[in-house]
Coordinates of C-alpha atoms and ligand atoms in Angstrom, one line a residue:
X94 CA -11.9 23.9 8.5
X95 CA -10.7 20.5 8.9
X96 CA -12.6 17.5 8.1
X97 CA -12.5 14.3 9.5
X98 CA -12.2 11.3 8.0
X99 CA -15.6 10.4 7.0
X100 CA -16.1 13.6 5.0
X101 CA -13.6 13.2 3.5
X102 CA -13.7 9.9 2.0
X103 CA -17.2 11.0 0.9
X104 CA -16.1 14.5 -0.7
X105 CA -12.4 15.1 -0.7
X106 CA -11.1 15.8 -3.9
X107 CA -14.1 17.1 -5.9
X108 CA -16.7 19.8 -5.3
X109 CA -19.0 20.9 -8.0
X110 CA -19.5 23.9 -8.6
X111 CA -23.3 25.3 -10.1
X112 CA -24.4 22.8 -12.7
X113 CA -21.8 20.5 -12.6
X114 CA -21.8 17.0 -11.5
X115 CA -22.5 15.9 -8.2
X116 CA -20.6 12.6 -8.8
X117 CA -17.1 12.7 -10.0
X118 CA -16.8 13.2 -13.2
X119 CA -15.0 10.4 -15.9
X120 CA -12.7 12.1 -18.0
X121 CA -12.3 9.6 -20.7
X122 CA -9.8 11.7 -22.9
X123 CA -6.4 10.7 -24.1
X124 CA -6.0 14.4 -24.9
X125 CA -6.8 17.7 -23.9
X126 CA -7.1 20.8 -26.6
X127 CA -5.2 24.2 -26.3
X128 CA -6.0 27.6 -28.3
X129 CA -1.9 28.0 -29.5
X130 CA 1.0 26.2 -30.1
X131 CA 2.7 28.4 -27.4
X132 CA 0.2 27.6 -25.1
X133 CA 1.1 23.8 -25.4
X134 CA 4.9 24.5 -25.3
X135 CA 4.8 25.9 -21.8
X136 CA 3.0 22.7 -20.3
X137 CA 5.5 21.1 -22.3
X138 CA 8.3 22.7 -20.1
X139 CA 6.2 22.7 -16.7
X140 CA 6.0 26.3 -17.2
X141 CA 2.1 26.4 -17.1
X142 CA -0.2 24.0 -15.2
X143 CA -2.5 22.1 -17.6
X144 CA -3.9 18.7 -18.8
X145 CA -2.3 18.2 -22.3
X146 CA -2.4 13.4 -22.3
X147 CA -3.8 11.7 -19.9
X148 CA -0.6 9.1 -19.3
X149 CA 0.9 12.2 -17.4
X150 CA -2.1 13.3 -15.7
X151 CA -6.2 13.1 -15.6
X152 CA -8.4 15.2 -14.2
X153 CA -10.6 12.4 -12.8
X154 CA -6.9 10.4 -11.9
X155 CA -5.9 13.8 -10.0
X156 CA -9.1 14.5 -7.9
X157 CA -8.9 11.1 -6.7
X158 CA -5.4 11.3 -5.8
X159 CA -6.4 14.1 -4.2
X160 CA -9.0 12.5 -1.5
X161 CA -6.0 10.0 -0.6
X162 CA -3.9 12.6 -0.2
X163 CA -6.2 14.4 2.0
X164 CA -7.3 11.0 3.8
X165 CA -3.5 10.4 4.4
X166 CA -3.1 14.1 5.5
X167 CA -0.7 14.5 2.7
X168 CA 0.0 17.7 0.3
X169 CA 0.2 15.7 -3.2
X170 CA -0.5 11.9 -4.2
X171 CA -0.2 10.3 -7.9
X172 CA -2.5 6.9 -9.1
X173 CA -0.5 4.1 -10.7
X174 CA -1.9 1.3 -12.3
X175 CA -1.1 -1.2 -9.6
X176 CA 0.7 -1.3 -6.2
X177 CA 3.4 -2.5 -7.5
X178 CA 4.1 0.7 -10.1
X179 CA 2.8 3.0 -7.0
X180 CA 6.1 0.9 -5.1
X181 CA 8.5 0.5 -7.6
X182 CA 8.4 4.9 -8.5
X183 CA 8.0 5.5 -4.9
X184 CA 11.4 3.9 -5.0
X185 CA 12.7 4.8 -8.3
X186 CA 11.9 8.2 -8.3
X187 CA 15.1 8.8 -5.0
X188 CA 17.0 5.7 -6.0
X189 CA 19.1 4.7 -9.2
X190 CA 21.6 2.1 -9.9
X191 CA 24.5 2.6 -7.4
X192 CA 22.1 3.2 -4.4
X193 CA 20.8 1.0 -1.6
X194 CA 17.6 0.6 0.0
X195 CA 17.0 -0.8 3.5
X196 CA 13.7 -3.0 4.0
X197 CA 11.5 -5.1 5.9
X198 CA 12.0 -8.4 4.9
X199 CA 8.1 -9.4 6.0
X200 CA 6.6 -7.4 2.9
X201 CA 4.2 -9.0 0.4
X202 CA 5.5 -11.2 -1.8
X203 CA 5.2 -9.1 -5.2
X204 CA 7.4 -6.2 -3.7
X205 CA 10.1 -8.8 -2.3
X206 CA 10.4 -9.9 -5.5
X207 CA 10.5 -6.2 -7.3
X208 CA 13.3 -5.0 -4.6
X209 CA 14.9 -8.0 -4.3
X210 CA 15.1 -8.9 -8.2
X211 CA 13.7 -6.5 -10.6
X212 CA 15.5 -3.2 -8.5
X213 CA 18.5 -5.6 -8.1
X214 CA 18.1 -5.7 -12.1
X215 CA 18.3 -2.1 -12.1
X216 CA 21.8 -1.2 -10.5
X217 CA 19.5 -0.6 -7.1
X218 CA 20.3 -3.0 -4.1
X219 CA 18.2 -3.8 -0.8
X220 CA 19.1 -5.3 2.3
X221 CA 15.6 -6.6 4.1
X222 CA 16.0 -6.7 7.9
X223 CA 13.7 -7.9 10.7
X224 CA 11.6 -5.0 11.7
X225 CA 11.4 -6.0 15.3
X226 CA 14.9 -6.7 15.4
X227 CA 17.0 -4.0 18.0
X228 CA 17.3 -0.5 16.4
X229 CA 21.2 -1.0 16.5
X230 CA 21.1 -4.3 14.0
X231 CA 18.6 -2.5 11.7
X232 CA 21.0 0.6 11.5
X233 CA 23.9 -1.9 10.9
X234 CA 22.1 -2.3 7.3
X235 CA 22.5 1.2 6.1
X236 CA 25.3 2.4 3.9
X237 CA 26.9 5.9 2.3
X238 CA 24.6 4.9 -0.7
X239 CA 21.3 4.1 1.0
X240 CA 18.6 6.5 0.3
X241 CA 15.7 4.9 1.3
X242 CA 13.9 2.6 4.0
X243 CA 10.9 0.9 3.1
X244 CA 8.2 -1.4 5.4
X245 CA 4.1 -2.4 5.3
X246 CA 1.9 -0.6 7.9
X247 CA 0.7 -4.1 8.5
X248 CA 2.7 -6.8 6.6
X249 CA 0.8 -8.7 3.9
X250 CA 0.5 -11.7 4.7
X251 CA 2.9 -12.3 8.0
X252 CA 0.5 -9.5 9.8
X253 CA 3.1 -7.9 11.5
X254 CA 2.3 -4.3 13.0
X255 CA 5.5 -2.0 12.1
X256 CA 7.0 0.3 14.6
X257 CA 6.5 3.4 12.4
X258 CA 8.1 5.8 14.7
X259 CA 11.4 3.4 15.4
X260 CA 11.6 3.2 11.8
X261 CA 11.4 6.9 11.0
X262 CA 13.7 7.6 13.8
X263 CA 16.6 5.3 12.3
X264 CA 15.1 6.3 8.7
X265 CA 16.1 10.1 9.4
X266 CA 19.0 9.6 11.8
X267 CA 20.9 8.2 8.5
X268 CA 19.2 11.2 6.6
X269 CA 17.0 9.4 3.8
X270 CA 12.8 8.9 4.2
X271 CA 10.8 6.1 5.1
X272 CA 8.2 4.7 3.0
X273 CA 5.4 3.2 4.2
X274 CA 3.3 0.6 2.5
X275 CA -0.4 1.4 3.9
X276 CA -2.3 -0.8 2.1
X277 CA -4.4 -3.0 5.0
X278 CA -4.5 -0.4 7.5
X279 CA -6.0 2.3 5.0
X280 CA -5.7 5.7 6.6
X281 CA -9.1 4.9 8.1
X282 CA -7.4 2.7 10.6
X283 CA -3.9 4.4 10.8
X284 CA -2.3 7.1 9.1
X285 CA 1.6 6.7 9.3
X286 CA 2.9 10.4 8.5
X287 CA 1.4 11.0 12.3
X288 CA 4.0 8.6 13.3
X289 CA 7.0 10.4 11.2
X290 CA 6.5 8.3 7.9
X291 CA 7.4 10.3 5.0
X292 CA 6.0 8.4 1.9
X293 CA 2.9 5.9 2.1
X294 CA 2.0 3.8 -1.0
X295 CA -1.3 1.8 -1.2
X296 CA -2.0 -0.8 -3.6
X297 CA -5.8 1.0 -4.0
X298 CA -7.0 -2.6 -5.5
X299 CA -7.1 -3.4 -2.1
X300 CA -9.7 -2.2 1.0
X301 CA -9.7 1.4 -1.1
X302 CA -11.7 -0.3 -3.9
X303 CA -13.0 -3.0 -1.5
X304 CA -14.5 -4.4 -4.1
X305 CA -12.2 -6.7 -6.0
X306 CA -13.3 -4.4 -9.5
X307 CA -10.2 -2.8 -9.9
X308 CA -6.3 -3.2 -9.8
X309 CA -4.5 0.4 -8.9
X310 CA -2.0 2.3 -6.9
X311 CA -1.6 5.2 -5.2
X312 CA 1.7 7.5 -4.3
X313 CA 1.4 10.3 -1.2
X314 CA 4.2 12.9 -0.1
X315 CA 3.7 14.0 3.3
X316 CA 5.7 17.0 2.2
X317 CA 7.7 16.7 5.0
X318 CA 11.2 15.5 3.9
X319 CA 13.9 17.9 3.2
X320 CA 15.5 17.0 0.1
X321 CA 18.0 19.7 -0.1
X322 CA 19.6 19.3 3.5
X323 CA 21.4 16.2 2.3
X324 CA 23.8 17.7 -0.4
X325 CA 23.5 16.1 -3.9
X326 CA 22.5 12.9 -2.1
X327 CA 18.9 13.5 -4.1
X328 CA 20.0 15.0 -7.1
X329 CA 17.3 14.0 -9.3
X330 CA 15.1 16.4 -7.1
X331 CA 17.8 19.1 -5.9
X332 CA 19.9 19.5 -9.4
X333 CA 19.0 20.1 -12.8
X334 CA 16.6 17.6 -14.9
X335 CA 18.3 17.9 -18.8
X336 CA 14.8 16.5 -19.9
X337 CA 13.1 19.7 -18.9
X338 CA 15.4 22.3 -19.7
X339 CA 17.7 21.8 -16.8
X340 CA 14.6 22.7 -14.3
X341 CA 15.3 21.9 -10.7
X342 CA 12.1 20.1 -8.5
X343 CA 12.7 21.2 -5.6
X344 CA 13.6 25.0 -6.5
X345 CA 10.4 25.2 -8.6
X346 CA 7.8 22.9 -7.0
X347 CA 9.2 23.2 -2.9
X348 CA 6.7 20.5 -1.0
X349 CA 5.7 19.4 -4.6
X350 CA 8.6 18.6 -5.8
X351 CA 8.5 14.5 -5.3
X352 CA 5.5 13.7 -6.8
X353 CA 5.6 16.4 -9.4
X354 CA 8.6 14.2 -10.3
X355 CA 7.0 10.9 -10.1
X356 CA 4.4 12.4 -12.2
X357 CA 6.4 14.5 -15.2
X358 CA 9.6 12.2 -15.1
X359 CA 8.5 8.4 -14.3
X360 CA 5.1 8.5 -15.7
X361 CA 5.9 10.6 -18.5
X362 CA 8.9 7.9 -19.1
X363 CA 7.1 4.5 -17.8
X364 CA 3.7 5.5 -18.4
X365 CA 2.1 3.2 -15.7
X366 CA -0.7 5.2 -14.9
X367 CA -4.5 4.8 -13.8
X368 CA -7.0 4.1 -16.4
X369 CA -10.0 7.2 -15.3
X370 CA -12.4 4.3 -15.6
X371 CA -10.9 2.5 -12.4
X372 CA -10.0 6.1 -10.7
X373 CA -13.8 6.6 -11.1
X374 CA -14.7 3.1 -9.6
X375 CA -11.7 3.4 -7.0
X376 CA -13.5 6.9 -6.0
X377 CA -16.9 5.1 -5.2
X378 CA -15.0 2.7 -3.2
X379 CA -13.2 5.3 -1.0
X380 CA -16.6 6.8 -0.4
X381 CA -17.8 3.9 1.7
X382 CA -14.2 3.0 3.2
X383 CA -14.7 4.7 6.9
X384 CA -17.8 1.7 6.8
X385 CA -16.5 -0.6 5.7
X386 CA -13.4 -0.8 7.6
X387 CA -14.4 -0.7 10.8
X388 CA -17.0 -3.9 9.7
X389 CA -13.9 -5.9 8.7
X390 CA -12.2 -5.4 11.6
X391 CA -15.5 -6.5 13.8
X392 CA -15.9 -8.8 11.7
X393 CA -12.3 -10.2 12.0
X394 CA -11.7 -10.0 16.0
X395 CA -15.2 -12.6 15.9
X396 CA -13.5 -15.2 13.9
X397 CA -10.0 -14.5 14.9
X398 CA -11.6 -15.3 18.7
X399 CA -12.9 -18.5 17.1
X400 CA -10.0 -19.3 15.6
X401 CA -8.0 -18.6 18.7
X402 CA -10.2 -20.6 21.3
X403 CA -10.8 -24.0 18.8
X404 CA -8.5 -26.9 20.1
X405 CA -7.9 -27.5 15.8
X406 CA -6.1 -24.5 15.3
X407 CA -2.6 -24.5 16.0
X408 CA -1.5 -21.0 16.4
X409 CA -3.2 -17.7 15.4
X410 CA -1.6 -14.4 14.0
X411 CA -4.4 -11.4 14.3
X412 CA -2.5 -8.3 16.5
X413 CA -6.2 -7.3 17.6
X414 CA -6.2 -10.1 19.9
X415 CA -5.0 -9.5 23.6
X416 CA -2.3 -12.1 23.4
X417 CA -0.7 -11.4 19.8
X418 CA 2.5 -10.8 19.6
X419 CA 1.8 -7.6 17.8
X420 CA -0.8 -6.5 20.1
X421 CA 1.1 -3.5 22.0
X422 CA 1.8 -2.4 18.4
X423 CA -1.7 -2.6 17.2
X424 CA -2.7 -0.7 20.6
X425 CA 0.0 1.8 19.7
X426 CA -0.3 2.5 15.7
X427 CA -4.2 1.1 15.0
X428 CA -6.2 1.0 18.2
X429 CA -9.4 1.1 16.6
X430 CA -8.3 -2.5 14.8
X431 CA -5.6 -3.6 11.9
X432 CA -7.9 -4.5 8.9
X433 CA -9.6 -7.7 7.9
X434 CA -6.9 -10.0 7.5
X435 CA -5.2 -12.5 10.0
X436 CA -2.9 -15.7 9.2
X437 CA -3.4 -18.9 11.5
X438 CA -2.5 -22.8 11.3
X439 CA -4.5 -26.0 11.4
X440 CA -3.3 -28.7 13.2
X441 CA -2.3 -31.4 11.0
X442 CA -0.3 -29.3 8.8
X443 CA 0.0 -28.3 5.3
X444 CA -1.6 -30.9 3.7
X445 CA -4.8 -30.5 6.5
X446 CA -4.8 -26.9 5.9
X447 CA -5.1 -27.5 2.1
X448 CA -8.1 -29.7 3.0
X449 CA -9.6 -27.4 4.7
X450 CA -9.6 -24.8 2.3
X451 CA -10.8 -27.2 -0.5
X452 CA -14.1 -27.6 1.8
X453 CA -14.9 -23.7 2.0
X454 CA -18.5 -22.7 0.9
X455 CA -18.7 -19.3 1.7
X456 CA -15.4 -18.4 1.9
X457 CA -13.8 -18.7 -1.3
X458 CA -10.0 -19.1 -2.7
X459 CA -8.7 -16.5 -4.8
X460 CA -5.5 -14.7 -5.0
X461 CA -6.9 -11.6 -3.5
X462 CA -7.4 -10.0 -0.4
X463 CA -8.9 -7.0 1.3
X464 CA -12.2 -6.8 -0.3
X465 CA -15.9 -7.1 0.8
X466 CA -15.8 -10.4 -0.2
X467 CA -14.0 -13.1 2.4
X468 CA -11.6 -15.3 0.7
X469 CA -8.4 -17.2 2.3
X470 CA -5.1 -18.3 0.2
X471 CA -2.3 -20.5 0.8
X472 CA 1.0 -18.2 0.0
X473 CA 3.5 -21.3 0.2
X474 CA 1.2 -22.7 -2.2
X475 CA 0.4 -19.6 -4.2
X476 CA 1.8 -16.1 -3.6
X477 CA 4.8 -16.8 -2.6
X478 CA 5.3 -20.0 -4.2
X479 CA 8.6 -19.2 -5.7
X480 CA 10.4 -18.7 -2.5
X481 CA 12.4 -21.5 -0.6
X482 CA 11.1 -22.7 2.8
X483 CA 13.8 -20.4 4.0
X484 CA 13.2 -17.6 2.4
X485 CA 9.3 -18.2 3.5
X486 CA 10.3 -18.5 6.9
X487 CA 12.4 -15.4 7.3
X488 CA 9.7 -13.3 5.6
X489 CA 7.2 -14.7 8.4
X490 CA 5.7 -17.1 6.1
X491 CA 5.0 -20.3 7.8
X492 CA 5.0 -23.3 5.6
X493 CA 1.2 -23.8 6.9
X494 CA 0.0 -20.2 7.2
X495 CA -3.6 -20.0 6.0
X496 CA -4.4 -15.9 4.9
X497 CA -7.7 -15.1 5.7
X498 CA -9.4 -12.4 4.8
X499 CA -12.7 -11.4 6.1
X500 CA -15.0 -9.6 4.2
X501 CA -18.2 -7.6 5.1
X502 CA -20.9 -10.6 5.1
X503 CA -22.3 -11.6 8.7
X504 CA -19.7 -12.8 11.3
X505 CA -22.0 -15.7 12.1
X506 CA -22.0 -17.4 8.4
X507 CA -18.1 -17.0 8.1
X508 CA -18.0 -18.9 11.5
X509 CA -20.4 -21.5 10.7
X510 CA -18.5 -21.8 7.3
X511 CA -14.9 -22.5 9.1
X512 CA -16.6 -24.9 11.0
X513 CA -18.1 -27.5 8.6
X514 CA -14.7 -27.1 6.6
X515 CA -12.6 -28.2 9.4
X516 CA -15.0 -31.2 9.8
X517 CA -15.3 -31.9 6.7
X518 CA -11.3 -32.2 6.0
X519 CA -11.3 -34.0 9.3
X520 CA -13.6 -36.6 7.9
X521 CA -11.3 -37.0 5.0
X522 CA -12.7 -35.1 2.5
Ligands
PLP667 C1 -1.4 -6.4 -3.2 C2 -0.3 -5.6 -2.6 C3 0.6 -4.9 -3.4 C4 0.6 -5.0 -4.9 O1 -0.5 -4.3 -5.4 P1 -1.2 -4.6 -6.8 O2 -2.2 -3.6 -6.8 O3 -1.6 -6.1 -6.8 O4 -0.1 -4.4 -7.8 C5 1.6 -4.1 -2.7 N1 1.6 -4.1 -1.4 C6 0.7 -4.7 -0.6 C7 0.8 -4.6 0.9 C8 -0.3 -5.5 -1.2 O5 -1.1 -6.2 -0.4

């Protein structure tokens, strides 16, 4: 029987059986205990399957993991700490130094930064691209040595709605898999292995906590790439891993193999994993996302309409509304709305925009976004601050570009709120 969505933020990934818990439990345990040495050896060697220290895997971390995967309609997901570990082993875990990686240059800032800096560190280089740019000129990025494209569902904070299925078309016509950063849309609102994605990430701190409590990440395989069609292109999956024994993933794990990876060989190695303490808290989010999400997005098309009809605002980004540039997209990939966050201009610029922001009551500034609570930010300002005006521009940050993000409070206050903060900068203040 197959669930829908609903259920399954509210139960996937944990049933009790008689006596046991009705609410997930919090396995707060470095360490687990075994009856012999022997027994130990053979989780040691992935021979046996086992909890044996909770930097390689929980059991509260792994029934979480397991709702995401089931909400993304995925056969395995991992936690990280943050989005940013949940992007960098998504990566990491297919590409080492010598390989390339193709990407959409309008990501958020803290993964530009990782592919375009730290990975370059690493031996690992990127090329970023315009996503709507003609399939042709994306394809003229890929090399022999690429093994992986990468793109946001909906790009934080240029809102741009990613053709999924042109990207996992030119993704697997040069035979590596796309990854999919699904951190707005939440699989609530879109669910990109429909659409031919092969990997999603979500930074969980995010609508998944919705909350603002807790910083986390989250890996899930669709299970649908084939690693061992491509030769030794994938070798860390396909040939021998000397650190266990010369075991081979894909032999011994099949649709397992990538996160089983991620999991023994990165975590084991990087150790960036989920306290159970915010995999507990992240769980109670989940359980209310299929609300909440469609209350941001009302929410959001109220004040994006605002926005979009007051003669102060000089141009509006929300792909929700009927004249967005993203709108056929939106229709397409999230038709019952993108998430709660839009990007828009004041007229009178930067420093207006800066005014305006400083006269907010209800809506507050913070460096966050995607949580019950609405807040706006200023990336050239903030975020992004460390990028060139060029740089800003070609990853669709304007200069001027307010983020908003609207939260779960009533429409009506939010509106009011904008309002007396435009006049109130427009008196000077
Ligand atoms: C916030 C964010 C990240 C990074 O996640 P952290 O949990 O802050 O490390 C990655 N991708 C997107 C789209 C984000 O919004």
């Amino acid at each position: 029987m197959k669930n829908n969505i609903g259920t399954l933020c509210v139960q996937a990934g944990y049933t009790p059986k008689k006596g046991e818990s009705r609410q997930m439990p919090i396995v707060q345990s470095t360490t687990f205990k075994y009856e012999t040495s022997a027994q130990m050896g053979k989780l040691f060697d992935l021979e046996d399957e086992g909890y044996f220290y909770t930097r390689l895997q929980n059991p509260t971390n792994d029934k979480v993991a397991a709702k995401i995967a089931a909400l993304e309609g995925g056969v395995a997901a991992m936690l990280t700490s943050s989005g940013q570990a949940a992007n960098f082993y998504a990566i990491f875990n297919i590409c080492e130094a010598g390989d390339h990686v193709v990407a959409a240059q309008s990501i958020y800032g803290g993964t530009f930064n990782l592919l375009g800096t730290t990975l370059k560190k690493l031996g690992i280089e990127v090329t970023f691209i315009d996503q709507n740019d003609s399939e042709a000129n994306i394809e003229a990025a890929f090399k022999p040595n690429t093994k992986a494209m990468f793109g946001e569902t909906i790009s934080n904070p240029g809102v741009q709605v990613l053709d999924i299925e042109k990207f996992a078309r030119i993704a697997h016509k040069h035979e590596v898999p796309l990854i999919v950063d699904n951190t707005f849309a939440t699989p609530v609102n879109c669910r990109p292995f429909e659409f031919g994605a092969d990997i999603v990430t979500h930074s969980t701190t995010k609508y998944m906590d919705g909350h603002g409590a807790t910083v986390g990440g989250a890996i899930v395989d669709s299970g649908n790439f084939d690693w061992e069609k491509y030769g030794s292109k994938f070798h860390g999956l396909t040939e021998p891993d000397e650190s266990y024994h010369g075991l081979v993933y894909t032999k011994k794990f099949g649709k397992l193999a990538y996160i089983t990876k991620a999991t023994s060989q990165l975590m084991r190695d990087l150790g960036s994993i989920q306290a159970p303490q915010n995999a507990f808290y992240l769980n109670l989010g989940l359980q209310t996302l299929h609300l909440r999400m469609p209350r941001h997005c009302e929410n959001a098309r109220k004040i994006a309409q605002f926005l979009h009809d007051d003669p102060r605002v000089a141009w509006i980004n929300y792909p929700d509304l009927a004249d967005d540039s993203q709108h056929a997209l939106q229709q397409k990939y999230l038709p019952n709305g993108t998430c709660g966050v839009m990007a828009f201009g004041l007229k009178g610029g930067r420093e207006f925009s800066i005014r305006f922001m400083d006269n907010l009551k209800l809506i507050s500034i913070v460096t966050h976004v995607a949580d019950c609570h609405s807040c706006v930010l200023h990336p050239a300002s903030h975020t992004h601050r460390q990028m060139t005006d060029e740089q800003l521009i070609e990853a669709g940050v304007a200069p001027d570009l307010i983020r908003l993000s609207v939260g779960i409070e009533d429409a009506e206050d939010l509106i009011n709120d904008i309002k007396q903060a435009i006049e109130a900068a427009e008196a000077g203040k």
